[in-house]
Structures are given as C-alpha cells and as structure tokens.
mmCIF file of C-alpha atoms in Angstrom:
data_model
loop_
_atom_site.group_PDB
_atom_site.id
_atom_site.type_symbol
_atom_site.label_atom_id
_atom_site.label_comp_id
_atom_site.label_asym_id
_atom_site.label_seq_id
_atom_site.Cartn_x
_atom_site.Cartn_y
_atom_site.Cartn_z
ATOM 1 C CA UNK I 1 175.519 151.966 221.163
ATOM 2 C CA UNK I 2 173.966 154.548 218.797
ATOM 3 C CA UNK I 3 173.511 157.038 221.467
ATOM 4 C CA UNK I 4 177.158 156.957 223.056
ATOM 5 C CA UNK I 5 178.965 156.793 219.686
ATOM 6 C CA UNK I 6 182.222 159.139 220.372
ATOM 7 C CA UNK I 7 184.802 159.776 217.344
ATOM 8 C CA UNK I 8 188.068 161.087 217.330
ATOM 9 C CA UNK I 9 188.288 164.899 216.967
ATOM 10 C CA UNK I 10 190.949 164.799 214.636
ATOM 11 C CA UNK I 11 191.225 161.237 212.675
ATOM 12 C CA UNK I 12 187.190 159.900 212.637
ATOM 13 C CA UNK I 13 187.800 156.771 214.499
ATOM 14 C CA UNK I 14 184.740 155.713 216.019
ATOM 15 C CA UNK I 15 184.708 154.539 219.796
ATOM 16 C CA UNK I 16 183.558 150.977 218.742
ATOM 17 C CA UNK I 17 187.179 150.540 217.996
ATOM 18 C CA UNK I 18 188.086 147.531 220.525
ATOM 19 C CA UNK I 19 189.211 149.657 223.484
ATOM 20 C CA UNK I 20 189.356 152.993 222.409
ATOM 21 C CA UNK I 21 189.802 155.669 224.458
ATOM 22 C CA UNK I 22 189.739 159.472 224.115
ATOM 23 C CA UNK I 23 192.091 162.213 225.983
ATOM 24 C CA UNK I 24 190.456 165.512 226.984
ATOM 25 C CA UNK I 25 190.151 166.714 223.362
ATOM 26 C CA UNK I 26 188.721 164.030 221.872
ATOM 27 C CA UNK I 27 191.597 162.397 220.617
ATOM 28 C CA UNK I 28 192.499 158.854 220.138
ATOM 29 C CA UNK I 29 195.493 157.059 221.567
ATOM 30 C CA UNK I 30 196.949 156.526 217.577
ATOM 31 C CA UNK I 31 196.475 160.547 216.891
ATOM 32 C CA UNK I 32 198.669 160.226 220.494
ATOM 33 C CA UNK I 33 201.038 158.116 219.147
ATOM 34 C CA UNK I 34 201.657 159.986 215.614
ATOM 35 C CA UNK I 35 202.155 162.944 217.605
ATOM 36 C CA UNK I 36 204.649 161.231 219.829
ATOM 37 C CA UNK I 37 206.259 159.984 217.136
ATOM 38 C CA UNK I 38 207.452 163.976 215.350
ATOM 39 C CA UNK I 39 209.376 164.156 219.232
ATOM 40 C CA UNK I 40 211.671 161.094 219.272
ATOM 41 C CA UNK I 41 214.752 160.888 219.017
ATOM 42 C CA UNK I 42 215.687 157.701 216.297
ATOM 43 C CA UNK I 43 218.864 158.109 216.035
ATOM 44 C CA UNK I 44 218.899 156.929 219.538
ATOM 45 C CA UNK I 45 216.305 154.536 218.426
ATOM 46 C CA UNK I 46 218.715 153.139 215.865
ATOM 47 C CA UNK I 47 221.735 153.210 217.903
ATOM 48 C CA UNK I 48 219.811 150.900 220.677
ATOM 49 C CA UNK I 49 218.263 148.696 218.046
ATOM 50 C CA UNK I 50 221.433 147.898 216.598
ATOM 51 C CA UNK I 51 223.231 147.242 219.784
ATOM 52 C CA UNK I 52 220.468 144.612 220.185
ATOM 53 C CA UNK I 53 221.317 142.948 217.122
ATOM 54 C CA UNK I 54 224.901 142.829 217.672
ATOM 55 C CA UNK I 55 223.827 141.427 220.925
ATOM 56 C CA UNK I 56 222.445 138.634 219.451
ATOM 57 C CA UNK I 57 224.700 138.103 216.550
ATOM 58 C CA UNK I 58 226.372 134.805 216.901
ATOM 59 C CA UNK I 59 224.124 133.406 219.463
ATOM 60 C CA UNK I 60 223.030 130.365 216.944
ATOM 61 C CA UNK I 61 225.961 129.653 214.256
ATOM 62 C CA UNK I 62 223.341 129.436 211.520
ATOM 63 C CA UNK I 63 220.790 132.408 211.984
ATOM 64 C CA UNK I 64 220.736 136.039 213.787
ATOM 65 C CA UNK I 65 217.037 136.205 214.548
ATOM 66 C CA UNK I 66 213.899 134.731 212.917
ATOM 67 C CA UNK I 67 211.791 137.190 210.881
ATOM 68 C CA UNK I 68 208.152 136.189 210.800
ATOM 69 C CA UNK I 69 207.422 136.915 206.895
ATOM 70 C CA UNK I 70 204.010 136.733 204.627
ATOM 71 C CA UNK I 71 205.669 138.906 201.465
ATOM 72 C CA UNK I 72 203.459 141.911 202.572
ATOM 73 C CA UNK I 73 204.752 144.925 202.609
ATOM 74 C CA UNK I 74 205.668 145.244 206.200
ATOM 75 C CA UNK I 75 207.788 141.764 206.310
ATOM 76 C CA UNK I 76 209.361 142.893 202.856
ATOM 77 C CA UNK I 77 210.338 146.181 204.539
ATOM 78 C CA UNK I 78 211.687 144.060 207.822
ATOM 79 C CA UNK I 79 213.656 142.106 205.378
ATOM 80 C CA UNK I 80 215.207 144.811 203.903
ATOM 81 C CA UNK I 81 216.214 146.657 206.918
ATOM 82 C CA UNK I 82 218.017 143.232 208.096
ATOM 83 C CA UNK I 83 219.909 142.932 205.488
ATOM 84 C CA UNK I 84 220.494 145.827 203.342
ATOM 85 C CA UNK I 85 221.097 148.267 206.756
ATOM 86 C CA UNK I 86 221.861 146.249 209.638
ATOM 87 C CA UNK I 87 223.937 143.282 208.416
ATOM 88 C CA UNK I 88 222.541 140.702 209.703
ATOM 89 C CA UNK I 89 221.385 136.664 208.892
ATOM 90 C CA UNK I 90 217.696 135.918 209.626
ATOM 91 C CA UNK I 91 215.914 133.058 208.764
ATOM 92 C CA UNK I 92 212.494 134.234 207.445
ATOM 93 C CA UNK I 93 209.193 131.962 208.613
ATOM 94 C CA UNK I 94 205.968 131.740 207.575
ATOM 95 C CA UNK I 95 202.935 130.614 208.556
ATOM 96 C CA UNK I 96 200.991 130.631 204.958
ATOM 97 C CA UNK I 97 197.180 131.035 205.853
ATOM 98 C CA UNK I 98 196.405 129.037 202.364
ATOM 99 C CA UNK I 99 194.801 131.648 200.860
ATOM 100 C CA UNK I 100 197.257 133.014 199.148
ATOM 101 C CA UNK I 101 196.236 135.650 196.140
ATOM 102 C CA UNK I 102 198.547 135.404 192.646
ATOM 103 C CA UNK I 103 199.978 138.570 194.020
ATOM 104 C CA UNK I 104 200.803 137.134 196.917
ATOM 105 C CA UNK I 105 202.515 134.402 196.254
ATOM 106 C CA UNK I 106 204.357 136.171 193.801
ATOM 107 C CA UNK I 107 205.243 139.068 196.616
ATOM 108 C CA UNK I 108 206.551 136.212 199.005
ATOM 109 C CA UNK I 109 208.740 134.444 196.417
ATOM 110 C CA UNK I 110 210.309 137.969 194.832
ATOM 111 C CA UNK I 111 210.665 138.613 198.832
ATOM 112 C CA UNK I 112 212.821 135.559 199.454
ATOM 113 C CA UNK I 113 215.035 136.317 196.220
ATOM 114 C CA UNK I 114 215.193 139.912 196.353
ATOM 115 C CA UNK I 115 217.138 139.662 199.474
ATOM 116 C CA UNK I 116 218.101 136.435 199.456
ATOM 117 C CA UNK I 117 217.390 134.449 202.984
ATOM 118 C CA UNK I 118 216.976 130.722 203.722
ATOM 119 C CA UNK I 119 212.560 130.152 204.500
ATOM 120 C CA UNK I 120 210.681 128.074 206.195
ATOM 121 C CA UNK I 121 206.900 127.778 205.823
ATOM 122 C CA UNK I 122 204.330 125.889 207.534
ATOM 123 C CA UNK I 123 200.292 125.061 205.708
ATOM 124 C CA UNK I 124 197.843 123.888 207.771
ATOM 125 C CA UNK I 125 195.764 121.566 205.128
ATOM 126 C CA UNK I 126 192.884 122.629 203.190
ATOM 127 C CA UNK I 127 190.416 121.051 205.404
ATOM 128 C CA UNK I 128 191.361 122.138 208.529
ATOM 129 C CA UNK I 129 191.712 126.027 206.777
ATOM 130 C CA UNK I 130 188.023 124.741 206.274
ATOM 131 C CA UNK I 131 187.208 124.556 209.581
ATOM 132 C CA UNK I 132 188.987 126.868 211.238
ATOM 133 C CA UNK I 133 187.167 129.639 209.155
ATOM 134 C CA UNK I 134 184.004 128.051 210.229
ATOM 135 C CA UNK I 135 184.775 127.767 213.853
ATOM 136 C CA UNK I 136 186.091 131.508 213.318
ATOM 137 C CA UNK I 137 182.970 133.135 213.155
ATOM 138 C CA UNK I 138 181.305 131.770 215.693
ATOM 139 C CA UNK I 139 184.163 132.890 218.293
ATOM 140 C CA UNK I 140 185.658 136.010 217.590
ATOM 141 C CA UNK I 141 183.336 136.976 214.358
ATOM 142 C CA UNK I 142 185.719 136.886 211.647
ATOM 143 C CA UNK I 143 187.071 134.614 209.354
ATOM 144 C CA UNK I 144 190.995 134.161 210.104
ATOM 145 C CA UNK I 145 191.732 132.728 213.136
ATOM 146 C CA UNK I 146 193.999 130.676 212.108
ATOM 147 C CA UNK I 147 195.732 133.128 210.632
ATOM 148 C CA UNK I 148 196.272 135.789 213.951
ATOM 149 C CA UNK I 149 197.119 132.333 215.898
ATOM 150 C CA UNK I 150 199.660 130.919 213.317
ATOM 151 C CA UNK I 151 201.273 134.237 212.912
ATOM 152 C CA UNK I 152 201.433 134.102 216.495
ATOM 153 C CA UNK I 153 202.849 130.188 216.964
ATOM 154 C CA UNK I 154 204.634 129.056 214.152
ATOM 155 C CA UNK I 155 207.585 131.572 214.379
ATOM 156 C CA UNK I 156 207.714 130.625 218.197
ATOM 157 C CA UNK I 157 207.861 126.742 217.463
ATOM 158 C CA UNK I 158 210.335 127.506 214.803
ATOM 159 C CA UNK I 159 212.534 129.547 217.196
ATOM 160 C CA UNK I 160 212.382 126.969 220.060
ATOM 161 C CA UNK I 161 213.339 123.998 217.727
ATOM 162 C CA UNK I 162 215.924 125.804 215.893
ATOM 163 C CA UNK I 163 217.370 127.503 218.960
ATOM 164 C CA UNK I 164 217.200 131.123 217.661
ATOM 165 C CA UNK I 165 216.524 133.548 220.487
ATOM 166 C CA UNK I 166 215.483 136.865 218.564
ATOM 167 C CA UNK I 167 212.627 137.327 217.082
ATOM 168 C CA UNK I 168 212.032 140.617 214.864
ATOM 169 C CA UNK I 169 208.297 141.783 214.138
ATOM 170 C CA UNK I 170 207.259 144.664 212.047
ATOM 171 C CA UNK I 171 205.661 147.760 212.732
ATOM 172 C CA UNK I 172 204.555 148.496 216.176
ATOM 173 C CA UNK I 173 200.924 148.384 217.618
ATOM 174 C CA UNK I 174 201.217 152.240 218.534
ATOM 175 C CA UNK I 175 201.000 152.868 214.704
ATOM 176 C CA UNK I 176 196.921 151.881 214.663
ATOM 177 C CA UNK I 177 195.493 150.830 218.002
ATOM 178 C CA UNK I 178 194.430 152.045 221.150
ATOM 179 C CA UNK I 179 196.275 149.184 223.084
ATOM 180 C CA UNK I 180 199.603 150.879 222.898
ATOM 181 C CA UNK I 181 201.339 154.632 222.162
ATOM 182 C CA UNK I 182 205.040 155.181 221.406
ATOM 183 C CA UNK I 183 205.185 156.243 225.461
ATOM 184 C CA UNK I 184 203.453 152.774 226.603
ATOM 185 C CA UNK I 185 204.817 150.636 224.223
ATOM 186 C CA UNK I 186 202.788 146.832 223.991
ATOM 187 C CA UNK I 187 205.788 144.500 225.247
ATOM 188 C CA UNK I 188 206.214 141.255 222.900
ATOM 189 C CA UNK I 189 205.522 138.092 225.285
ATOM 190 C CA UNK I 190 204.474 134.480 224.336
ATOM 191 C CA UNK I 191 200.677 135.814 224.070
ATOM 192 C CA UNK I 192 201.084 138.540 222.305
ATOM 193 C CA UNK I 193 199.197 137.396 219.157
ATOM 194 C CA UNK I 194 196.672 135.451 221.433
ATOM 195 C CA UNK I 195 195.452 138.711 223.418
ATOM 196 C CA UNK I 196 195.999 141.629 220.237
ATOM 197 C CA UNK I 197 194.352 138.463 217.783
ATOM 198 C CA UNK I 198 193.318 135.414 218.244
ATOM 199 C CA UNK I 199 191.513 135.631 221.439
ATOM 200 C CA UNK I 200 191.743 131.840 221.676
ATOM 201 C CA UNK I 201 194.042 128.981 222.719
ATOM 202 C CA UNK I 202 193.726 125.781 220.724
ATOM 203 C CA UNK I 203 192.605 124.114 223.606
ATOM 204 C CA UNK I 204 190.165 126.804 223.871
ATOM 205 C CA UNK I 205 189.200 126.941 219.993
ATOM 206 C CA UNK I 206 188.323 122.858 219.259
ATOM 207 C CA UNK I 207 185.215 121.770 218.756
ATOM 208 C CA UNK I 208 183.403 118.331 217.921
ATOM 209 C CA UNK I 209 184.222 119.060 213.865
ATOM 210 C CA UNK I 210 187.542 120.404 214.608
ATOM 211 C CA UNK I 211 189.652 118.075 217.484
ATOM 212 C CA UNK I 212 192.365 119.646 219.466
ATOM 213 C CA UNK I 213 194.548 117.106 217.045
ATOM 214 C CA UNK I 214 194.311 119.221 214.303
ATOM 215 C CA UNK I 215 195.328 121.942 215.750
ATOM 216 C CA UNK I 216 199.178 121.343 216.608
ATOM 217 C CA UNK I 217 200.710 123.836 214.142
ATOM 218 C CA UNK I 218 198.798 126.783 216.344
ATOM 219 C CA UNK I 219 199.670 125.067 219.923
ATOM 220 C CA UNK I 220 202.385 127.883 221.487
ATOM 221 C CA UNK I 221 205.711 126.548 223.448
ATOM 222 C CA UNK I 222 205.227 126.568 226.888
ATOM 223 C CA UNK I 223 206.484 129.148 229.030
ATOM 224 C CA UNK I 224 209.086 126.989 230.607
ATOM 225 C CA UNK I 225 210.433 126.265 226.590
ATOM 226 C CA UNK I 226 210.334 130.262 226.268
ATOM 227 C CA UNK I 227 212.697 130.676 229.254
ATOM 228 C CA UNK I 228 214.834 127.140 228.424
ATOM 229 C CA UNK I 229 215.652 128.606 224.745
ATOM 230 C CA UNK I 230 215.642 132.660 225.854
ATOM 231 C CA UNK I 231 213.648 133.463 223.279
ATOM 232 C CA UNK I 232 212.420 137.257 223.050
ATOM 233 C CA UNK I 233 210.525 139.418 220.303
ATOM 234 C CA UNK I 234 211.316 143.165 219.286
ATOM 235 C CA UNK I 235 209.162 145.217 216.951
ATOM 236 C CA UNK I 236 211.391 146.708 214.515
ATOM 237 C CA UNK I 237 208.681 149.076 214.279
ATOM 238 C CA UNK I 238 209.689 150.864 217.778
ATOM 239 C CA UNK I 239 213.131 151.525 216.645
ATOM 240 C CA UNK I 240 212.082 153.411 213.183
ATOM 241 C CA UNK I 241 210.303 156.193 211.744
ATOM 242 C CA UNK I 242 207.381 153.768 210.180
ATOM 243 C CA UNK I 243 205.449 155.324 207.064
ATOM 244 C CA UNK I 244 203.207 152.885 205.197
ATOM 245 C CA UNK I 245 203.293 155.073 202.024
ATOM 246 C CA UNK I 246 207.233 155.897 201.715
ATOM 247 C CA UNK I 247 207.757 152.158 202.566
ATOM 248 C CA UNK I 248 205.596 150.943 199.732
ATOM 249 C CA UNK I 249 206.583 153.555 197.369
ATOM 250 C CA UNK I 250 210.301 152.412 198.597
ATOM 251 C CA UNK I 251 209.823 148.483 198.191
ATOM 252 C CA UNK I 252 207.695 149.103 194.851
ATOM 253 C CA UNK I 253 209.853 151.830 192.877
ATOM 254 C CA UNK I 254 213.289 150.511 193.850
ATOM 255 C CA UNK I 255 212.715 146.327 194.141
ATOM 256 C CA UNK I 256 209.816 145.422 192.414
ATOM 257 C CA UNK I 257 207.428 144.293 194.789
ATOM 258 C CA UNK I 258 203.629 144.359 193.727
ATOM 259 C CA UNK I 259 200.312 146.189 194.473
ATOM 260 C CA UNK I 260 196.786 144.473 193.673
ATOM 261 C CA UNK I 261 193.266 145.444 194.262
ATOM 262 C CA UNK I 262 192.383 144.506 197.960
ATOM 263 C CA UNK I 263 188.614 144.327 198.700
ATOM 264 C CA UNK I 264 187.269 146.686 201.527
ATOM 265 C CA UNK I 265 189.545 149.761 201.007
ATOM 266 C CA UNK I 266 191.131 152.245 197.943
ATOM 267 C CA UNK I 267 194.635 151.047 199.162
ATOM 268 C CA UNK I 268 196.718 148.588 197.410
ATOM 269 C CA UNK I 269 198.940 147.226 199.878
ATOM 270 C CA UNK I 270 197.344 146.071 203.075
ATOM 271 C CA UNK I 271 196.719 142.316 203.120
ATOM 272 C CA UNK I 272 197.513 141.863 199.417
ATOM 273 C CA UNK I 273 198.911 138.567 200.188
ATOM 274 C CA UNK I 274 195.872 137.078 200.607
ATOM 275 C CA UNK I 275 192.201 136.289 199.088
ATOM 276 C CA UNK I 276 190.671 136.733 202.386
ATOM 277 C CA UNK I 277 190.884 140.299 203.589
ATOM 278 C CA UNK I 278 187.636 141.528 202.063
ATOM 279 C CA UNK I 279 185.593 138.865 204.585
ATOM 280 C CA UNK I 280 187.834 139.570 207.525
ATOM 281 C CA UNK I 281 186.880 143.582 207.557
ATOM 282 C CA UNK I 282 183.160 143.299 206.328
ATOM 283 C CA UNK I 283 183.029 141.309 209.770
ATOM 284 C CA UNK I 284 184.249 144.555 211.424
ATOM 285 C CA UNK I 285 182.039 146.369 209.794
ATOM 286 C CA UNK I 286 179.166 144.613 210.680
ATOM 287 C CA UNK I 287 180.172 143.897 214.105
ATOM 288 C CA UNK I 288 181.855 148.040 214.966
ATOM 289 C CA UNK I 289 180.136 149.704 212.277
ATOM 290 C CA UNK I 290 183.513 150.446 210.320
ATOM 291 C CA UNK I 291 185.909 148.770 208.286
ATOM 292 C CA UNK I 292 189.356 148.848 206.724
ATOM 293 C CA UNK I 293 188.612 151.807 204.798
ATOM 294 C CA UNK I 294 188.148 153.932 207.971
ATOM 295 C CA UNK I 295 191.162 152.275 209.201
ATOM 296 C CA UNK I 296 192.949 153.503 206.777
ATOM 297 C CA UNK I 297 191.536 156.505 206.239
ATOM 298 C CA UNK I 298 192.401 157.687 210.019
ATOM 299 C CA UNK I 299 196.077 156.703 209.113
ATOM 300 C CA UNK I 300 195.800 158.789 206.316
ATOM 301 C CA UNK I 301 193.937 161.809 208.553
ATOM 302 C CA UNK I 302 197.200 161.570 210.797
ATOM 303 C CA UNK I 303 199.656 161.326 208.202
ATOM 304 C CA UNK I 304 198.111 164.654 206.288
ATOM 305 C CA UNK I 305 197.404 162.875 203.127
ATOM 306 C CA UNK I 306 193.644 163.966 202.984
ATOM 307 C CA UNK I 307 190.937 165.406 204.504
ATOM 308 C CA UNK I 308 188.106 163.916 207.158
ATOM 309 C CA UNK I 309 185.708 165.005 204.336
ATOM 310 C CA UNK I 310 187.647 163.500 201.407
ATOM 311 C CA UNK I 311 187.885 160.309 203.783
ATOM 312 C CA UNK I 312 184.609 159.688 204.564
ATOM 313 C CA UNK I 313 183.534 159.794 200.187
ATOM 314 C CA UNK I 314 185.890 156.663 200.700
ATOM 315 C CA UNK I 315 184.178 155.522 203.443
ATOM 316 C CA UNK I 316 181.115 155.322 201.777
ATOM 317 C CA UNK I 317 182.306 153.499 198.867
ATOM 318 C CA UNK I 318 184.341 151.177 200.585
ATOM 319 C CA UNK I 319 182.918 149.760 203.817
ATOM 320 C CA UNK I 320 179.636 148.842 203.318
ATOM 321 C CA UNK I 321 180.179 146.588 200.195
ATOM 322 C CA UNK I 322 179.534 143.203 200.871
ATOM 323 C CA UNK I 323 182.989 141.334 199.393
ATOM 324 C CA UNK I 324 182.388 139.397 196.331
ATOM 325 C CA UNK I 325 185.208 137.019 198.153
ATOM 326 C CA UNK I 326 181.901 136.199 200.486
ATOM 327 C CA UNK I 327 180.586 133.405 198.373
ATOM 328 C CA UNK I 328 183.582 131.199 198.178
ATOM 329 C CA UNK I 329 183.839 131.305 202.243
ATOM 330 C CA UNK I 330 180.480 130.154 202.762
ATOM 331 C CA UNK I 331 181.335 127.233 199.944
ATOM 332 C CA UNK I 332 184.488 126.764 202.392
ATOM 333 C CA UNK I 333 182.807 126.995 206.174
ATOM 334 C CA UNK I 334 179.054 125.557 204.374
ATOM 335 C CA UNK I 335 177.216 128.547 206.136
ATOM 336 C CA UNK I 336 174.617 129.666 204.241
ATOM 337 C CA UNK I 337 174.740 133.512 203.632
ATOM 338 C CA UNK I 338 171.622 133.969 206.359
ATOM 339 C CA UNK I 339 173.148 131.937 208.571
ATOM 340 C CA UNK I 340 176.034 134.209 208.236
ATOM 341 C CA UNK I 341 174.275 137.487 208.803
ATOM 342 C CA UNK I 342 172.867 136.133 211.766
ATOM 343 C CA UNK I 343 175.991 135.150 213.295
ATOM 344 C CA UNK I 344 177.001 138.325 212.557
ATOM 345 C CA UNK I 345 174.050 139.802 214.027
ATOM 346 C CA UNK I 346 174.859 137.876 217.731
ATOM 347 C CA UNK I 347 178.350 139.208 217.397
ATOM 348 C CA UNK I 348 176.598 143.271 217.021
ATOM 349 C CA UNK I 349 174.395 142.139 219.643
ATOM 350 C CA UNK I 350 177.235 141.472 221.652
ATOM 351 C CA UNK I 351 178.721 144.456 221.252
ATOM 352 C CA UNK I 352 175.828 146.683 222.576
ATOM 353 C CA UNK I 353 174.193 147.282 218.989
ATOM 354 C CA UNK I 354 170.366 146.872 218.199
ATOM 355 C CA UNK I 355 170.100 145.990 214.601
ATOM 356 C CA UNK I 356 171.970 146.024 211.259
ATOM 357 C CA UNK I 357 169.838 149.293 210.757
ATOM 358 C CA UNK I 358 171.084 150.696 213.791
ATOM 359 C CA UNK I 359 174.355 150.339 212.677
ATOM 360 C CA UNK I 360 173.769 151.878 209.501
ATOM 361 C CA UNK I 361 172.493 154.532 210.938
ATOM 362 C CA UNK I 362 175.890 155.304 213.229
ATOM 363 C CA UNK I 363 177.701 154.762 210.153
ATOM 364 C CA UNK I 364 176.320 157.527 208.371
ATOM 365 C CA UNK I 365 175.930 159.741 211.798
ATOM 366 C CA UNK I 366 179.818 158.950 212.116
ATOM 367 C CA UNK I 367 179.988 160.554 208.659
ATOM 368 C CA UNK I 368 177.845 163.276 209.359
ATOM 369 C CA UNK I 369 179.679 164.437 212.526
ATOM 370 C CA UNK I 370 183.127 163.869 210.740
ATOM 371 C CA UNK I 371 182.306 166.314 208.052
ATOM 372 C CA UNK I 372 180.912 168.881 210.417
ATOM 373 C CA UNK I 373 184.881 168.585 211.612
ATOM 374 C CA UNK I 374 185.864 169.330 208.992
ATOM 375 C CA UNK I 375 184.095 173.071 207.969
#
C-alpha cells in the first residue's frame, strides 16, 4: 500500500479512499464534481425539482414526502427548503442511533419546532445499540452500523406503512465520494444505504449474541412492497447549489441551530448529533490512513477556503488522536482496547497495509507530497 499511495493533485485525498479513482491529471472524481458543479444550470435544476414535488403533492392526504431527519445540519437545511421555499407537507423520520450528544438532541427538537412538522422516530434499545457496535467492528471496521442501516430502513418502513411515495434525502454523494459526479449521478434504490454504508443485510449481520430477532427495525421492505407502494427517493442535493459553510452559517445566524466540538476534525457541524463520530473516523484512519479531518479538509481545498499546506497543520492535529469517546465504546461492545487495535489491525491488513507503522508512515508521506503541491 505504501508504495502505490496516489493523492489528488489538487484536494490531497489519498487513493485509500474506498474506490477512488484519478483522471489524467491526478484528480479525484469530487474535484470532478465541484468543477461540474460552477457549469450547471439550477435554475433548471429548480424548475425540475419542483415539478417533482408538485407531482407528488396530494398523492397521500396527510403527507407530501417523508424527510429522513437526525437535526444535523443537512436534514435541518432539507427541512427548510420544504417548507420555507417549496411549500410543501413532509413528515420528518428518524432513526435515532441512541447516542445522541446534548447538542444533538437539542438540534433535533429546535429542528422539529423551528419549522414545525409532525415526527416520527424509531430507538433500537440500549442493548442491542450494544451489540450492534460490537458486531460493527468486526464486519465493516467501524462502530455504527446500525446507524448507516437504520438511516437506510426506517424511512423505507415508514414510507411503505404510511403509504407516502417520495422520499427526499440531502446532499448528494457527488459532493464527497468517488462513487458518483454531478454527470453520473448515484440513483436512490432500496439498497442505496446498504451498498454506500452498511455493507450488510440483517440477515447477513446476526450473530450467536445478536439473533436476526433483534434486528427488525433495520430489515428493508421487499422489493415487491417498493413497487406495491411506488415508493422512490430524490436527493435534494442534485437539484441545488450545496455549500456546507453558507448552509450552516444560514441555519445558525438566521434560526438558531447549534455548533459543538466534534472529535476528529476543527469543524463544528459534521455529525454533531451524536457522541459517536470521533470512534467512527479514528476507524478510518486506522484502516485508510486518513480521517475526517482530511475529509474535510479536501472539501475545503475545493471550495477555496484554505490551502493544501494550511490543511495538512490540521491534519496533523486532528487525525491521529485517538478519541477520548474510545473508552466508553469498549465499556459498551466489552472489547478491551488491544483487542480493539487488533481488530483494527485485520481490517489494515485487509486493505493491503503492513503495520500501524506503515501507515504512519503514508500519513506523513501523504503530507509531505501535499505540501510539495503546494510551493
């Protein structure tokens, strides 16, 4: 792995990004897509998102569409769109991963008021949170499955029960990941969150400690329900200019809504809602060599908010902190914190890497080369 390491000539991101891929110059698919996005035309984006909506207005008596909400600050911004610009009645869902931080919880309540929509949320219980974040790292090397397969099935069972056919989503995978541009857009389907996230079915997931039975609130409708109810998912992402800072500044300045301390990057806003993000990208960052800080540096890159060299300072101070949120998973999943590492270390293994040293060392070559970009 050390000796094949590519990064993007323009944002840093390292080729142990889940499949990345580079055009002639070096670039990455997202520095693609934030190109692609300065030469479309969104006023014909709007125009055909709102004759969407209007074609779906009326379809149930009671709701418009379902929108999928955690009171980040992408479902905030969905919410307001909705029903501040395009008039219309959602019923907002969540699937509440149980790890909700003070500032989440207060986000997703001030979310529900602020502009005022009938919720419904589903918990999986403590001890099956438990064990799902146990089972998690031994499958996909992190610690929230449960959270990329509720996100994924709860909204679904909702819509299928409730008969609501639209589904809106937030911003669109072209904005961060090499599986889709603004040209090859990632189509919404029943697996969506199963193949970007999750990774496993239920069926697939269980385990002697954690029965199939336990799993029911992350069990997707079945095709044949999909087609029965005509249920189908947009990214509201695809039909608008998205910026991650104006939308913050937006929700923030004008509504209220709150920024915290998030372990594992300098931003305030990503995955604020929950107690669990520092774990979920020290994973990464043991199993690709980077973490959220280089994720959202690269945005940053693209967006011309800094420098590769001012990034990677960031990226030194951020990614390779071990999260003081650490110790209360291992109480949760009883892995000890070797036990951990060497999970961990399978998962590198996996990947193509050598050691935790050899990883290390890419980090800081990553660095190295990044900066040399730079003069």
């Amino acid at each position: 792995l050390f000796t094949s390491l590519q990064y993007c000539t323009r944002c840093g991101m390292p080729s142990t990004e889940p499949e990345a891929t580079f055009d002639e110059m070096g670039v990455c698919v997202s520095c693609q897509s934030s190109e692609q996005k300065m030469h479309i035309d969104w006023e014909q984006k709007d125009r055909d998102l709102r004759k969407i909506l209007d074609a779906y207005k009326g379809k149930n008596p009671n709701y418009d569409c379902i929108v999928p909400i955690s009171g980040g600050k992408d479902s905030a911004f969905q919410l307001y769109m909705l029903t501040h610009v395009y008039d219309v009645k959602p019923l907002a869902v969540t699937f509440s991963h149980n790890w909700f931080s003070e500032t989440g919880a207060r986000n997703l309540q001030w979310c529900l008021e602020t502009f005022d929509v009938d919720h419904l949320m589903f918990t999986p219980k403590r001890s099956t949170v438990n064990r799902t974040a146990r089972r998690s790292l031994e499958m996909i090397g992190d610690s929230c499955w449960h959270c990329h397969a509720g996100v994924g099935s709860f909204p679904l069972q909702v819509a299928v029960n409730y008969d609501i056919k639209l589904l809106v989503f937030g911003e669109s995978a072209a904005e961060a990941s090499p599986t889709a541009s603004y040209e090859n857009v990632l189509p919404y389907d029943r697996d969506y969150f199963t193949k970007v996230s999750a990774k496993f079915y239920p069926e697939e997931f269980a385990c002697d400690y954690l029965p199939v039975s336990d799993l029911a609130g992350f069990v997707l409708p079945s095709q044949e329900e999909m087609d029965e109810h005509e249920v189908v998912g947009i990214h509201i992402g695809n039909f608008i200019f998205w910026d991650h800072e104006k939308q913050t500044e937006f929700l923030r300045d004008r509504f209220g809504w709150q920024e915290d301390h998030v372990e594992g990057t300098y931003k305030c806003y990503k995955s604020v809602e929950c107690r669990m993000p520092g774990v979920h990208d020290f994973t990464k960052f043991l199993k690709l060599g980077y973490g959220r800080s280089t994720d959202h540096v690269a945005q940053d890159v693209r967006a011309g908010l800094m420098t590769l060299e001012e990034g990677n300072e960031l990226i030194r101070d951020y990614d390779p902190l071990e999260p003081g949120i650490l110790d209360y998973y291992l109480e949760i999943t009883g892995y000890s914190k070797e036990e951990f590492y060497a999970i961990m270390d399978r998962h590198r293994e996996a990947k193509g890497a050598i050691s935790r040293e050899d990883m290390q060392a890419a980090l800081d070559d990553a660095r190295r080369r990044s900066d040399t970009a730079t003069k």
